[in-house]
Rosetta silent file (secondary structure, phi, psi, omega in degrees, C-alpha in Angstrom):
SEQUENCE: FDDISKRIADECKTRGIPVPEEAGYELADASGGVIAEIELAWIEKKIGFMTEDQAADIENAKASGWKIFTVLDEIDDTFKEV
SCORE:     score description
SCORE:     0.000 S_00000001
   1 L     0.000  102.784 -176.080   19.614   12.851   16.310 S_00000001
   2 L   -89.435  177.306 -176.963   22.585   10.698   17.239 S_00000001
   3 H   -61.158  -40.033 -179.615   26.003   10.360   15.568 S_00000001
   4 H   -63.881  -43.344  179.441   25.014    7.278   13.564 S_00000001
   5 H   -63.157  -39.840  177.622   21.938    9.027   12.178 S_00000001
   6 H   -64.085  -42.390  178.324   24.027   12.042   11.217 S_00000001
   7 H   -61.954  -40.289  179.594   26.533    9.772    9.451 S_00000001
   8 H   -65.344  -44.843  178.371   23.710    8.079    7.552 S_00000001
   9 H   -60.980  -42.430  178.087   22.229   11.410    6.467 S_00000001
  10 H   -64.737  -41.841 -179.526   25.697   12.581    5.355 S_00000001
  11 H   -66.035  -36.903  176.054   26.334    9.303    3.526 S_00000001
  12 H   -58.268  -47.081 -179.975   23.002    9.602    1.718 S_00000001
  13 H   -59.710  -44.814  179.777   24.042   13.009    0.438 S_00000001
  14 H   -61.490  -39.037 -177.029   27.426   11.622   -0.663 S_00000001
  15 H   -85.688   -0.237 -179.967   25.782    8.716   -2.511 S_00000001
  16 L    79.474   17.666  177.372   23.216   10.915   -4.226 S_00000001
  17 L   -92.272  136.786  179.320   20.335    9.520   -2.179 S_00000001
  18 L   -54.557  142.002  177.244   17.762   12.074   -1.053 S_00000001
  19 L   -70.271  154.714 -179.334   18.262   13.192    2.531 S_00000001
  20 L   -58.915  147.031  178.446   15.609   12.054    5.028 S_00000001
  21 L   -79.654  -27.117 -177.383   12.454   14.124    5.208 S_00000001
  22 E  -153.127  143.580  173.314   12.135   13.786    8.963 S_00000001
  23 E  -107.540  140.280 -179.719   14.115   12.693   12.004 S_00000001
  24 E    70.870   37.374 -177.335   12.318   11.075   14.934 S_00000001
  25 E   -72.535  131.117  176.981    9.232   10.235   12.884 S_00000001
  26 E  -100.630  111.016  179.608    6.368    8.676   14.828 S_00000001
  27 E   -82.407  124.976 -176.541    4.522    6.156   12.674 S_00000001
  28 E  -111.111  152.178  174.551    0.863    5.966   13.672 S_00000001
  29 L   -85.986 -175.612 -176.048   -1.804    3.374   13.011 S_00000001
  30 L   -60.207  -27.925 -179.535   -5.299    4.151   11.714 S_00000001
  31 L   -87.718   -2.407  178.770   -6.486    5.176   15.179 S_00000001
  32 L    94.299   -1.205  178.426   -3.590    7.613   15.618 S_00000001
  33 L   -78.024  137.741 -179.855   -1.651    5.507   18.107 S_00000001
  34 E   -72.274  124.092 -179.501    2.125    5.464   17.645 S_00000001
  35 E  -108.927  -13.875  178.203    3.241    1.992   16.573 S_00000001
  36 E  -164.242  145.388  170.405    6.892    2.755   15.792 S_00000001
  37 E  -107.526  126.265 -177.358    9.434    5.528   16.056 S_00000001
  38 E  -109.460  121.419 -175.172   11.630    5.780   12.983 S_00000001
  39 E   -58.764  -50.980  177.324   14.936    7.570   13.488 S_00000001
  40 E  -128.153  129.385 -174.799   15.213    8.825    9.901 S_00000001
  41 E  -128.160  132.793  168.821   12.213    8.750    7.587 S_00000001
  42 E  -104.627   86.780 -166.890   11.709    9.177    3.880 S_00000001
  43 H   -61.297  -47.436 -177.115    7.961    9.503    4.341 S_00000001
  44 H   -62.807  -32.399 -179.735    6.806    9.645    0.719 S_00000001
  45 H   -92.593   -6.993 -177.067    8.796    6.506   -0.148 S_00000001
  46 L    55.425   50.065  175.731    7.970    4.764    3.146 S_00000001
  47 E  -121.435  138.330 -179.508   11.626    4.053    3.854 S_00000001
  48 E  -145.213  153.089  171.320   13.125    4.389    7.294 S_00000001
  49 E  -106.741  130.481  177.512   16.262    3.876    9.312 S_00000001
  50 L  -122.245  141.425  178.557   15.782    2.491   12.805 S_00000001
  51 L   -80.820  170.637  176.482   18.381    2.235   15.551 S_00000001
  52 H   -57.870  -37.052  179.767   19.030   -0.834   17.669 S_00000001
  53 H   -65.255  -24.173 -178.642   16.935    0.778   20.409 S_00000001
  54 H   -96.386   -1.612 -172.539   13.986    0.970   18.004 S_00000001
  55 H   -56.274  -28.593 -179.536   14.398   -2.589   16.679 S_00000001
  56 H   -62.534  -21.752 -177.424   11.425   -3.909   18.652 S_00000001
  57 H   -99.919    3.685 -177.095    9.147   -1.855   16.371 S_00000001
  58 H   -58.218  -45.325 -178.069   10.611   -2.933   13.009 S_00000001
  59 H   -64.289  -35.642  176.394    7.865   -5.479   12.331 S_00000001
  60 H   -61.305  -43.678 -179.721    5.172   -2.877   13.102 S_00000001
  61 H   -66.071  -45.010  179.710    6.706   -0.535   10.550 S_00000001
  62 H   -62.849  -38.359  178.792    7.080   -3.275    7.934 S_00000001
  63 H   -65.353  -20.959  177.963    3.477   -4.371    8.474 S_00000001
  64 L   -93.404   10.582  175.373    2.465   -0.802    7.640 S_00000001
  65 L    92.261    9.822 -179.657    4.238   -1.001    4.288 S_00000001
  66 L   -89.847  145.331  168.546    7.572    0.557    5.262 S_00000001
  67 E   -96.524  126.461 -175.287   10.986   -0.663    4.125 S_00000001
  68 E  -119.352  135.452  170.277   13.328   -0.445    7.090 S_00000001
  69 E  -121.929  156.610 -173.548   17.094   -0.593    7.224 S_00000001
  70 L  -123.911  -12.233  178.284   19.213   -0.718   10.343 S_00000001
  71 L  -136.642  157.992 -177.202   22.832   -0.272    9.252 S_00000001
  72 H   -54.823  -38.505 -176.056   24.713    1.985    6.868 S_00000001
  73 H   -64.148  -18.461 -177.194   25.602   -0.871    4.494 S_00000001
  74 H   -89.297   -3.529 -175.079   21.945   -1.452    3.645 S_00000001
  75 H   -58.033  -55.460 -176.465   21.283    2.049    2.275 S_00000001
  76 H   -58.335  -45.263 -178.968   22.042    1.316   -1.384 S_00000001
  77 H   -62.383  -40.727 -179.269   20.095   -1.941   -1.418 S_00000001
  78 H   -64.007  -44.757 -176.465   17.049   -0.322    0.184 S_00000001
  79 H   -78.620  -17.486  175.824   16.916    2.570   -2.280 S_00000001
  80 H   -66.503  -28.017 -175.202   17.491    0.348   -5.345 S_00000001
  81 L   -80.158   -8.651 -177.644   14.079   -1.196   -4.717 S_00000001
  82 L  -112.623    0.000    0.000   12.124    2.045   -5.022 S_00000001
């Protein structure tokens, strides 16, 4: 849980957005293989925050039906859609 992730979780609370359900969530495919690591995950809503280091897996997460954001400024826009 890095500083950016902590800031995002704090900002969610400030903005009235539910806090993430899990940090370091491993998204698995149907066979159980991990296809993406999501830094902060709102599992029931299939929304996740991914760091720059995790960016290579963004398309895997999106293909599995997840909405992914990568910077603090995208929080409001992401949650407006759900």
